Coordinates of C-alpha atoms in Angstrom, one line a residue:
M264 CA 81.9 131.1 94.4
A265 CA 80.2 132.1 97.7
A266 CA 81.5 129.1 99.5
K267 CA 85.0 130.4 99.1
K268 CA 84.3 133.9 100.5
G269 CA 86.3 134.6 103.6
L270 CA 89.3 132.3 103.1
G271 CA 91.8 135.1 103.1
E272 CA 90.2 136.8 106.1
L273 CA 90.2 133.5 107.9
L274 CA 93.9 133.0 107.2
V275 CA 94.6 136.5 108.5
K276 CA 92.5 135.9 111.6
K277 CA 94.5 132.8 112.4
N278 CA 97.8 134.6 111.8
V279 CA 98.8 132.4 108.9
I280 CA 99.3 135.5 106.7
S281 CA 99.2 139.2 107.3
F282 CA 96.6 141.6 106.1
E283 CA 99.1 143.3 103.7
E284 CA 100.0 139.9 102.2
L285 CA 96.3 139.1 101.6
Q286 CA 95.8 142.4 99.8
D287 CA 98.9 141.8 97.7
A288 CA 97.7 138.3 96.8
K289 CA 94.2 139.7 95.8
Q290 CA 95.8 142.2 93.6
S291 CA 97.9 139.5 92.0
Q292 CA 94.8 137.4 91.5
K293 CA 93.1 140.3 89.6
V294 CA 96.1 140.6 87.3
D295 CA 97.0 137.0 86.7
G296 CA 93.6 135.3 87.3
G297 CA 93.0 132.0 89.0
R298 CA 92.0 131.4 92.6
L299 CA 93.1 133.2 95.8
M300 CA 94.6 130.0 97.1
S301 CA 96.9 129.9 94.0
A302 CA 97.8 133.5 94.3
L303 CA 98.8 133.1 98.0
V304 CA 101.0 130.1 97.1
R305 CA 102.5 131.8 94.0
K306 CA 103.5 134.9 96.0
G307 CA 105.1 132.6 98.6
Y308 CA 102.9 133.8 101.6
V309 CA 101.9 130.3 102.4
K310 CA 103.0 126.8 101.2
E311 CA 100.5 124.4 99.6
N312 CA 101.0 121.8 102.3
E313 CA 100.5 124.4 105.0
L314 CA 97.3 125.6 103.4
S315 CA 96.0 122.0 103.1
E316 CA 96.9 121.3 106.8
F317 CA 95.1 124.5 107.8
L318 CA 91.9 123.8 105.9
A319 CA 91.9 120.2 107.1
K320 CA 92.3 121.3 110.7
E321 CA 89.5 123.9 110.4
H322 CA 87.1 121.2 109.2
N323 CA 88.4 118.2 111.2
L324 CA 89.3 116.3 108.0
P325 CA 92.3 114.1 107.1
V326 CA 94.9 115.3 104.7
I327 CA 96.1 113.0 101.9
D328 CA 98.9 113.1 99.3
L329 CA 97.4 111.9 96.0
S330 CA 100.8 111.4 94.5
V331 CA 101.8 108.5 96.7
F332 CA 99.2 105.9 95.7
D333 CA 97.4 104.7 92.6
V334 CA 93.7 105.5 92.0
D335 CA 91.4 102.8 90.5
P336 CA 90.8 104.0 86.9
S337 CA 87.2 102.9 87.1
L338 CA 86.5 105.8 89.5
I339 CA 87.4 108.3 86.8
K340 CA 84.1 107.5 85.1
L341 CA 82.1 108.5 88.2
V342 CA 83.1 112.2 88.1
P343 CA 83.4 114.2 84.8
K344 CA 86.7 115.8 84.2
R345 CA 85.1 119.3 83.9
I346 CA 83.7 118.9 87.4
C347 CA 87.1 118.0 88.8
E348 CA 88.8 121.0 87.0
K349 CA 86.1 123.5 87.9
Y350 CA 85.8 122.7 91.6
L351 CA 89.3 121.2 92.2
V352 CA 88.1 117.8 93.4
F353 CA 89.2 114.2 92.6
P354 CA 87.7 110.8 93.3
V355 CA 90.0 108.7 95.4
Q356 CA 88.4 105.5 96.7
K357 CA 85.0 103.8 96.7
A358 CA 83.7 101.3 99.2
D359 CA 80.1 100.1 98.8
R360 CA 78.1 103.3 98.3
T361 CA 80.7 105.6 99.9
L362 CA 83.0 107.6 97.6
V363 CA 86.1 109.3 99.1
V364 CA 86.7 112.6 97.2
A365 CA 89.8 114.9 97.7
F366 CA 89.0 118.6 97.9
A367 CA 91.5 121.4 97.6
D368 CA 89.0 123.6 99.4
P369 CA 86.6 121.6 101.7
R370 CA 84.5 124.7 102.3
N371 CA 82.7 123.9 99.0
I372 CA 79.7 122.3 100.7
Y373 CA 77.5 122.7 97.7
V374 CA 79.9 120.8 95.5
K375 CA 79.6 117.8 97.9
D376 CA 75.8 117.9 97.3
D377 CA 76.3 118.0 93.6
L378 CA 78.7 115.1 93.7
T379 CA 76.2 113.1 95.7
L380 CA 73.6 113.6 92.8
I381 CA 76.2 112.9 90.1
T382 CA 77.7 109.7 91.6
R383 CA 74.7 108.5 93.6
C384 CA 77.1 107.8 96.5
K385 CA 77.7 109.2 99.9
I386 CA 80.6 111.6 99.7
E387 CA 83.4 111.4 102.3
V388 CA 85.7 114.5 102.0
V389 CA 89.5 114.5 102.4
V390 CA 91.8 117.4 101.8
T391 CA 94.8 117.7 99.4
S392 CA 96.6 120.4 97.6
E393 CA 95.6 122.1 94.4
S394 CA 98.6 120.9 92.5
N395 CA 98.0 117.4 93.7
I396 CA 94.5 117.5 92.1
L397 CA 95.7 119.1 88.9
N398 CA 98.5 116.5 88.5
A399 CA 96.0 113.7 89.2
I400 CA 93.6 115.1 86.6
E401 CA 96.4 115.2 84.0
S402 CA 97.6 111.7 84.8
Y403 CA 94.3 109.9 85.0
Y404 CA 91.9 111.7 82.6
E405 CA 94.5 111.9 79.8
G406 CA 94.6 108.2 78.9
N407 CA 93.5 106.7 82.2
N408 CA 97.0 106.0 83.5
K409 CA 99.6 107.2 81.1
M410 CA 102.4 105.0 82.4
D411 CA 100.5 101.7 81.9
K412 CA 99.7 102.8 78.3
L413 CA 103.4 103.6 77.7
V414 CA 104.5 100.3 79.1
G415 CA 102.1 98.7 76.6
E416 CA 103.8 100.6 73.8
L417 CA 107.2 99.4 75.1
D418 CA 105.9 95.8 75.1
E419 CA 104.8 96.2 71.5
E420 CA 108.2 97.7 70.5
A421 CA 110.1 94.9 72.2
A422 CA 107.9 92.3 70.5
A423 CA 108.5 93.9 67.1
S424 CA 112.3 94.0 67.6
D425 CA 114.6 91.1 66.7
T426 CA 117.6 92.8 68.2
G427 CA 119.0 91.9 71.7
A428 CA 118.8 94.2 74.7
Q429 CA 122.3 95.6 74.1
E430 CA 121.5 96.6 70.5
V431 CA 118.3 98.6 70.9
E432 CA 118.8 101.9 69.1
V433 CA 118.2 105.0 71.1
I434 CA 115.6 107.4 69.6
D435 CA 116.8 110.9 70.2
G436 CA 114.1 113.6 70.3
A437 CA 116.6 116.1 68.8
Q438 CA 116.6 114.0 65.7
G439 CA 112.8 114.5 65.1
A440 CA 111.5 111.3 66.7
D441 CA 109.7 112.9 69.6
S442 CA 106.9 110.3 69.5
G443 CA 109.3 107.4 70.1
P444 CA 108.0 105.1 72.9
I445 CA 111.4 105.2 74.8
I446 CA 111.4 109.0 74.8
K447 CA 107.8 109.2 76.0
Y448 CA 108.3 106.5 78.7
V449 CA 111.4 108.2 80.1
N450 CA 109.6 111.6 80.1
A451 CA 106.6 110.1 81.8
M452 CA 108.8 108.3 84.4
L453 CA 110.5 111.6 85.4
S454 CA 107.2 113.4 85.5
E455 CA 105.6 110.8 87.7
A456 CA 108.6 110.8 90.1
I457 CA 108.2 114.6 90.5
K458 CA 104.5 114.3 91.1
S459 CA 105.0 111.5 93.6
K460 CA 107.5 113.6 95.5
A461 CA 110.0 110.8 95.1
S462 CA 113.6 111.5 96.3
D463 CA 115.2 108.8 94.0
I464 CA 114.4 106.7 91.0
H465 CA 116.0 103.2 90.7
I466 CA 116.2 101.5 87.3
E467 CA 117.4 97.9 87.9
P468 CA 118.0 95.3 85.2
Y469 CA 117.7 91.6 86.1
E470 CA 117.9 88.5 83.9
K471 CA 114.2 88.2 83.2
R472 CA 112.8 91.6 84.2
L473 CA 113.5 95.3 84.5
R474 CA 112.4 96.9 87.8
I475 CA 111.6 100.6 88.3
R476 CA 111.3 101.8 91.9
F477 CA 110.6 105.2 93.4
R478 CA 111.8 106.2 96.9
V479 CA 108.9 108.1 98.5
S480 CA 109.0 109.1 102.2
G481 CA 111.9 106.8 102.7
F482 CA 110.2 103.7 101.2
L483 CA 111.1 102.1 97.9
I484 CA 107.9 101.6 96.0
E485 CA 107.8 99.4 92.9
K486 CA 106.3 100.9 89.8
Q487 CA 105.6 99.5 86.3
Q488 CA 107.9 96.9 84.9
P489 CA 108.9 97.6 81.3
P490 CA 110.1 94.6 79.2
P491 CA 113.7 93.7 80.0
S492 CA 114.6 94.0 76.3
V493 CA 114.3 97.8 76.4
A494 CA 116.5 98.3 79.5
S495 CA 119.5 99.3 77.5
A496 CA 117.5 101.8 75.4
I497 CA 116.0 103.4 78.6
V498 CA 119.4 103.7 80.2
S499 CA 120.9 105.1 76.9
R500 CA 118.2 107.7 76.7
I501 CA 118.9 108.9 80.2
K502 CA 122.6 109.0 79.4
V503 CA 121.9 111.1 76.3
L504 CA 119.9 113.6 78.4
C505 CA 122.8 113.8 80.9
K506 CA 125.5 114.0 78.3
M507 CA 127.1 110.8 79.5
D508 CA 129.1 108.4 77.3
I509 CA 126.5 105.9 76.0
S510 CA 129.3 103.7 74.6
Q511 CA 130.9 103.2 78.0
K512 CA 129.0 100.4 79.8
R513 CA 131.8 98.9 81.9
L514 CA 132.5 101.8 84.3
P515 CA 130.3 103.9 86.6
Q516 CA 129.4 107.4 85.3
D517 CA 127.9 110.5 86.8
G518 CA 125.6 113.0 85.1
R519 CA 123.0 115.6 85.6
L520 CA 119.8 116.7 83.8
K521 CA 117.3 119.5 84.2
V522 CA 113.5 119.1 83.7
K523 CA 111.4 122.2 82.9
M524 CA 108.0 122.3 84.4
K525 CA 104.8 123.7 82.9
N526 CA 104.6 126.3 85.7
G527 CA 108.0 127.7 84.6
G528 CA 110.0 126.1 87.3
S529 CA 112.7 123.4 86.9
I530 CA 113.9 120.3 88.7
D531 CA 117.4 118.8 88.6
F532 CA 118.2 115.1 88.6
R533 CA 121.6 113.9 89.7
V534 CA 122.3 110.6 87.9
N535 CA 124.7 107.7 88.5
S536 CA 125.1 104.5 86.4
L537 CA 126.6 101.3 87.7
P538 CA 127.6 98.2 85.6
M539 CA 125.8 95.0 86.8
I540 CA 125.8 91.5 85.4
F541 CA 122.6 92.0 83.4
G542 CA 123.2 95.6 82.3
E543 CA 123.5 99.0 84.0
K544 CA 121.7 100.1 87.1
V545 CA 120.8 103.8 87.1
V546 CA 119.8 105.9 90.1
L547 CA 118.4 109.4 89.7
R548 CA 118.3 111.6 92.7
V549 CA 115.5 114.2 92.4
L550 CA 116.7 117.7 93.5
D551 CA 113.5 119.8 93.8
K552 CA 114.5 123.1 95.3
S553 CA 110.8 124.0 96.0
N554 CA 110.8 121.2 98.6
L555 CA 114.0 122.4 100.2
E556 CA 113.3 124.0 103.6
M557 CA 115.7 127.0 103.7
D558 CA 114.3 128.6 106.9
L559 CA 116.7 127.6 109.7
A560 CA 113.9 128.1 112.3
K561 CA 111.7 125.5 110.6
I562 CA 114.0 122.6 109.9
G563 CA 113.3 120.8 113.2
F564 CA 115.7 122.0 115.9
D565 CA 114.2 122.5 119.4
E566 CA 114.7 125.9 121.0
R567 CA 118.0 125.1 122.7
E568 CA 119.5 123.3 119.6
Y569 CA 118.4 126.2 117.3
K570 CA 120.1 128.8 119.5
L571 CA 123.4 126.7 119.7
F572 CA 123.5 126.2 116.0
R573 CA 122.7 129.8 115.1
D574 CA 125.2 131.2 117.6
A575 CA 127.9 128.9 116.1
I576 CA 127.4 130.0 112.5
Y577 CA 127.3 133.7 113.4
A578 CA 130.6 133.4 115.2
P579 CA 133.5 135.3 113.4
Q580 CA 135.4 132.0 113.0
G581 CA 135.3 128.3 113.8
M582 CA 134.4 124.9 112.3
V583 CA 130.7 123.8 112.1
L584 CA 130.3 120.2 111.1
I585 CA 127.1 118.4 110.0
T586 CA 127.4 114.6 110.2
G587 CA 125.2 111.6 109.2
P588 CA 124.9 109.0 106.4
T589 CA 123.8 109.7 102.8
G590 CA 120.2 110.8 102.7
S591 CA 120.0 112.0 106.3
G592 CA 119.2 115.7 105.4
K593 CA 122.7 117.2 105.8
T594 CA 122.3 119.3 102.6
T595 CA 119.1 120.8 104.0
T596 CA 120.7 121.8 107.3
I597 CA 123.9 123.2 105.8
Y598 CA 122.0 125.1 103.0
S599 CA 119.7 126.5 105.6
G600 CA 122.6 127.8 107.6
L601 CA 124.2 129.4 104.5
S602 CA 120.8 131.0 103.6
E603 CA 120.7 132.5 107.1
L604 CA 124.1 134.0 106.6
N605 CA 123.6 135.0 102.9
T606 CA 123.6 138.8 102.8
S607 CA 125.3 141.3 100.5
K608 CA 127.8 142.1 103.3
R609 CA 129.3 138.6 103.4
N610 CA 131.4 136.8 100.8
I611 CA 130.4 133.1 100.9
S612 CA 132.1 130.5 98.8
T613 CA 131.3 126.7 98.6
A614 CA 133.2 123.8 97.3
E615 CA 130.8 121.0 96.4
D616 CA 130.9 117.6 94.7
P617 CA 128.3 117.8 93.3
V618 CA 126.6 121.2 93.6
E619 CA 123.0 120.0 94.4
F620 CA 121.1 123.3 94.4
N621 CA 122.0 126.7 93.0
L622 CA 121.9 129.4 95.7
D623 CA 121.7 133.0 94.5
G624 CA 124.3 135.3 96.1
I625 CA 126.6 132.4 97.0
N626 CA 129.8 131.5 95.0
Q627 CA 129.4 127.8 94.4
V628 CA 132.3 125.8 92.9
Q629 CA 131.9 122.3 91.4
I630 CA 134.8 120.0 92.3
N631 CA 136.5 118.3 89.3
S632 CA 139.1 115.8 90.7
E633 CA 139.9 114.5 87.2
I634 CA 141.8 117.7 86.3
G635 CA 143.3 118.2 89.8
F636 CA 140.6 120.7 90.9
D637 CA 139.9 118.8 94.2
F638 CA 138.8 120.0 97.6
P639 CA 142.3 121.0 98.8
A640 CA 143.0 123.0 95.6
T641 CA 139.7 124.7 95.8
L642 CA 140.2 125.7 99.4
R643 CA 143.6 127.2 98.7
A644 CA 142.0 129.3 96.0
F645 CA 139.2 130.4 98.3
L646 CA 141.7 131.7 100.8
R647 CA 142.9 134.1 98.1
Q648 CA 139.3 135.3 97.4
D649 CA 138.7 137.2 100.6
P650 CA 135.9 135.0 102.1
E651 CA 134.2 135.4 105.4
I652 CA 132.4 132.1 105.1
I653 CA 133.5 128.8 103.4
M654 CA 131.5 125.7 102.9
V655 CA 133.4 122.4 102.1
G656 CA 131.0 119.8 100.8
E657 CA 132.7 116.9 102.6
I658 CA 136.0 116.4 104.6
R659 CA 137.3 113.2 103.0
D660 CA 141.0 113.2 103.8
L661 CA 143.7 114.6 106.0
E662 CA 144.8 117.3 103.5
T663 CA 141.3 118.7 103.1
A664 CA 140.8 118.6 106.9
K665 CA 144.1 120.4 107.6
I666 CA 143.3 123.3 105.2
A667 CA 139.7 123.6 106.4
Y668 CA 140.8 123.7 110.0
K669 CA 143.5 126.1 109.3
A670 CA 140.9 128.4 107.7
A671 CA 138.6 128.0 110.7
S672 CA 141.5 129.0 113.0
T673 CA 142.5 132.1 111.0
G674 CA 139.3 134.3 110.9
H675 CA 137.0 132.3 108.7
M676 CA 133.7 130.6 109.5
V677 CA 133.9 127.1 107.9
L678 CA 131.0 124.7 107.5
S679 CA 131.4 121.1 106.3
T680 CA 130.1 117.5 106.5
L681 CA 131.4 114.1 107.6
H682 CA 130.0 110.6 107.7
T683 CA 129.9 109.5 111.3
N684 CA 127.4 107.6 113.5
D685 CA 126.9 110.3 116.1
A686 CA 128.2 113.8 116.9
V687 CA 130.8 112.8 119.5
S688 CA 132.4 110.1 117.3
T689 CA 133.3 112.9 114.9
I690 CA 136.1 113.9 117.3
M691 CA 137.6 110.4 117.0
R692 CA 137.3 110.4 113.2
L693 CA 139.2 113.7 112.9
L694 CA 141.9 112.5 115.3
N695 CA 142.2 109.2 113.4
M696 CA 142.6 111.1 110.2
G697 CA 145.7 112.7 111.7
L698 CA 144.6 116.1 112.9
P699 CA 146.3 117.3 116.0
K700 CA 144.3 117.3 119.2
F701 CA 144.8 121.1 119.8
M702 CA 143.5 121.9 116.3
V703 CA 140.3 119.8 116.8
A704 CA 139.7 121.2 120.3
E705 CA 140.3 124.8 119.6
A706 CA 138.8 125.3 116.2
T707 CA 135.6 123.2 116.3
S708 CA 132.6 125.2 117.4
I709 CA 129.8 122.7 117.1
V710 CA 128.9 119.3 115.6
V711 CA 125.4 118.4 114.5
A712 CA 124.6 114.7 113.8
Q713 CA 121.2 113.9 112.2
R714 CA 118.9 111.3 110.8
L715 CA 115.4 111.3 109.2
L716 CA 112.6 109.7 111.1
K717 CA 109.5 108.4 109.2
T718 CA 106.4 109.9 110.6
V719 CA 103.1 108.1 111.1
C720 CA 100.1 108.6 108.7
K721 CA 97.6 111.0 110.3
N722 CA 94.7 109.1 108.8
C723 CA 95.3 105.5 109.9
S724 CA 97.6 105.7 113.0
E725 CA 96.1 105.1 116.4
V726 CA 97.2 105.5 120.0
Y727 CA 98.1 102.4 121.9
E728 CA 100.0 101.5 125.1
P729 CA 103.3 99.8 124.4
Q730 CA 104.7 97.4 127.0
K731 CA 106.8 99.1 129.7
D732 CA 109.8 96.8 129.2
V733 CA 109.9 97.8 125.5
L734 CA 110.0 101.5 126.5
I735 CA 112.6 100.9 129.2
D736 CA 114.8 99.0 126.7
L737 CA 114.5 102.0 124.3
G738 CA 116.0 104.1 127.1
V739 CA 112.9 105.7 128.7
P740 CA 113.6 106.3 132.4
E741 CA 111.1 104.5 134.6
A742 CA 110.0 107.8 136.2
E743 CA 108.9 109.1 132.7
L744 CA 106.9 106.0 131.6
D745 CA 103.6 107.6 132.4
Q746 CA 104.4 110.4 129.9
Y747 CA 104.2 108.0 127.0
D748 CA 100.4 107.9 126.7
G749 CA 100.3 109.3 123.2
V750 CA 102.5 106.6 121.5
K751 CA 101.0 105.6 118.1
K752 CA 101.3 102.6 115.9
A753 CA 101.1 102.5 112.1
N754 CA 98.4 100.5 110.5
G755 CA 98.5 101.3 106.8
C756 CA 95.7 102.7 104.5
T757 CA 95.2 103.9 101.0
Y758 CA 96.3 107.4 101.9
C759 CA 99.8 106.2 102.9
N760 CA 100.1 103.5 100.3
G761 CA 99.7 100.8 102.9
T762 CA 102.9 101.7 104.8
G763 CA 101.4 103.4 107.8
M764 CA 103.9 106.2 107.4
Q765 CA 103.8 109.6 105.6
G766 CA 106.7 112.0 105.4
R767 CA 109.8 112.3 107.4
R768 CA 111.2 114.7 110.0
P769 CA 114.8 115.2 111.1
V770 CA 116.1 114.2 114.5
F771 CA 119.3 115.9 115.7
E772 CA 122.2 115.6 118.2
V773 CA 123.8 119.0 118.7
F774 CA 127.2 118.8 120.4
D775 CA 128.6 122.2 121.3
F776 CA 132.3 122.5 122.3
Q777 CA 132.3 124.0 125.8
E778 CA 135.6 124.6 127.7
N779 CA 135.3 121.2 129.6
I780 CA 135.0 119.4 126.2
R781 CA 138.1 121.1 124.8
E782 CA 140.1 120.2 127.9
A783 CA 138.9 116.6 127.7
I784 CA 140.0 116.3 124.1
L785 CA 143.4 117.7 124.9
S786 CA 143.8 115.3 127.9
G787 CA 143.1 112.3 125.6
A788 CA 139.7 111.3 127.0
T789 CA 137.8 108.6 125.1
G790 CA 134.7 109.2 123.0
Q791 CA 132.5 107.5 125.6
E792 CA 133.9 109.7 128.4
I793 CA 133.3 112.9 126.3
K794 CA 129.8 111.8 125.5
K795 CA 128.9 111.3 129.2
M796 CA 130.3 114.7 129.9
A797 CA 128.3 116.3 127.1
V798 CA 125.0 114.7 128.2
H799 CA 125.3 114.8 132.0
T800 CA 127.2 118.0 132.5
N801 CA 126.5 120.2 129.4
G802 CA 122.9 119.1 128.8
M803 CA 123.3 117.6 125.3
K804 CA 120.3 115.6 124.1
T805 CA 121.4 112.5 122.1
M806 CA 119.7 111.5 118.9
R807 CA 117.9 108.6 120.8
M808 CA 116.6 111.1 123.4
N809 CA 115.2 113.4 120.6
A810 CA 113.7 110.4 118.8
L811 CA 112.0 109.3 122.1
R812 CA 110.5 112.8 122.3
A813 CA 109.0 112.4 118.8
L814 CA 107.7 109.0 119.9
R815 CA 106.1 110.5 123.1
E816 CA 104.5 113.3 121.0
G817 CA 102.9 110.7 118.6
F818 CA 105.0 111.6 115.5
T819 CA 106.8 108.3 115.0
T820 CA 106.7 104.6 116.0
V821 CA 108.8 102.4 118.4
E822 CA 110.1 100.5 115.3
E823 CA 111.3 103.6 113.7
V824 CA 113.1 104.8 116.8
I825 CA 114.9 101.4 116.9
N826 CA 115.7 101.4 113.2
V827 CA 117.1 105.0 113.0
T828 CA 118.9 105.7 116.3
I829 CA 121.4 103.9 118.5
K830 CA 120.7 103.2 122.1
D831 CA 122.6 105.3 124.5
N832 CA 125.0 103.5 126.9
I833 CA 125.9 106.4 129.1

């Protein structure tokens, strides 16, 4: 295809890939077939989303994520499946005589002309990834919305059954009933969650309905509602896959399952069930290692924060703490640090509950408190295993804290997490646990607090001028008000599922323990006094300050800054 000639050379010219990487990808393309774009992604020289962003920027087009919204099935009839597969295009939306079509490669100008003739519509081009298009083709051209069809089958099964919701028999594929509606529905639900890039699946039984919701980019989005009479069967099927006790419905349970993908990869789900008055609620956390950013330089630190964190983890000993609530990105930060340190010359051991991702070259241990193999017991064992670096999944109690800090004081680099509101309050939490002041002051190297900010949709957001008193109330100094001329508001469109937001980015607060901080802790200073010292004397940027920078640069909204960060009173 002549239209595609020169993509590799363009990527080299723009320093996206090197010439050697291009030649290697071309050789791989000759051996394995397929497109050059696929070969570059397969070899790991460029990520799919980076390639889409690059092509969109080159042609001044918007980027969309097909997985986050539903396409009207009537559009499927406008463009034949063979055209979509051959040219990697997919119809997205139609308004009057204009058809929005997603292209994996917008340089295919002749395809645009062909689509105009086929559809008799004016074609508006947007950009998405190749896998987005292939997944959409599979979902919509095979049955025109597989999930709706399966919900229909569940409705039929529920209508044909005279048994109550608690007595629906589970159909296990291992017993030869692979075509059972329950099995097919659960498989399709997991598949759709992966394609939607959901972080969690919520299965919630109520008196007269069963609700399925996916968390995508921080938002909970309601999906199809199967009949409530099959709720128990769906939950039981998931329990079977996770090797959980299907007869136990009165106590919470934890489990894990692995889904194998057609491309040879696999995705883990961490599962928890919770008894409710109308059945069991199940939440599945999607653990997709391919979406885990393991490059420390790319996770979102600014230059100063990156240097402080990197210097801390490369120190021969000390405690590095990552703090924040559940779902704030702590795992990504701590795994990125471990990946940076992971060489054949270092012995790295981790104690986790649970182990979320498998990291090659790192000795990962799953905590099992039921048999007494808890964090303190694991840490004691680690100290007899000649480690240089230890990661403790979470400091939950005084015993764990004491052993971890003792290790950090005696020649080991220790990384761990805590649940605190900000970085400085971590000191007070450790002291309230019962750790001595001298231990916290001398052994702690750095504390990183973090949250995830939702980012505005690039397609529908627009610049506006917020009221000055609003910015001042957020904490913007009056002298800097004129810098906030790029603030954006979220409007909502089909590309972002009407939310106005697409994706999330971390916002940090990096608190390094300089000598004046150590002296303040030993002298009994309050958290507020220490925070003022860290900001005004040592140059620490609070989480609110970094969120305001994201607002100023047009990445997020005023509402998101208020929702995610706490106003500084210093």
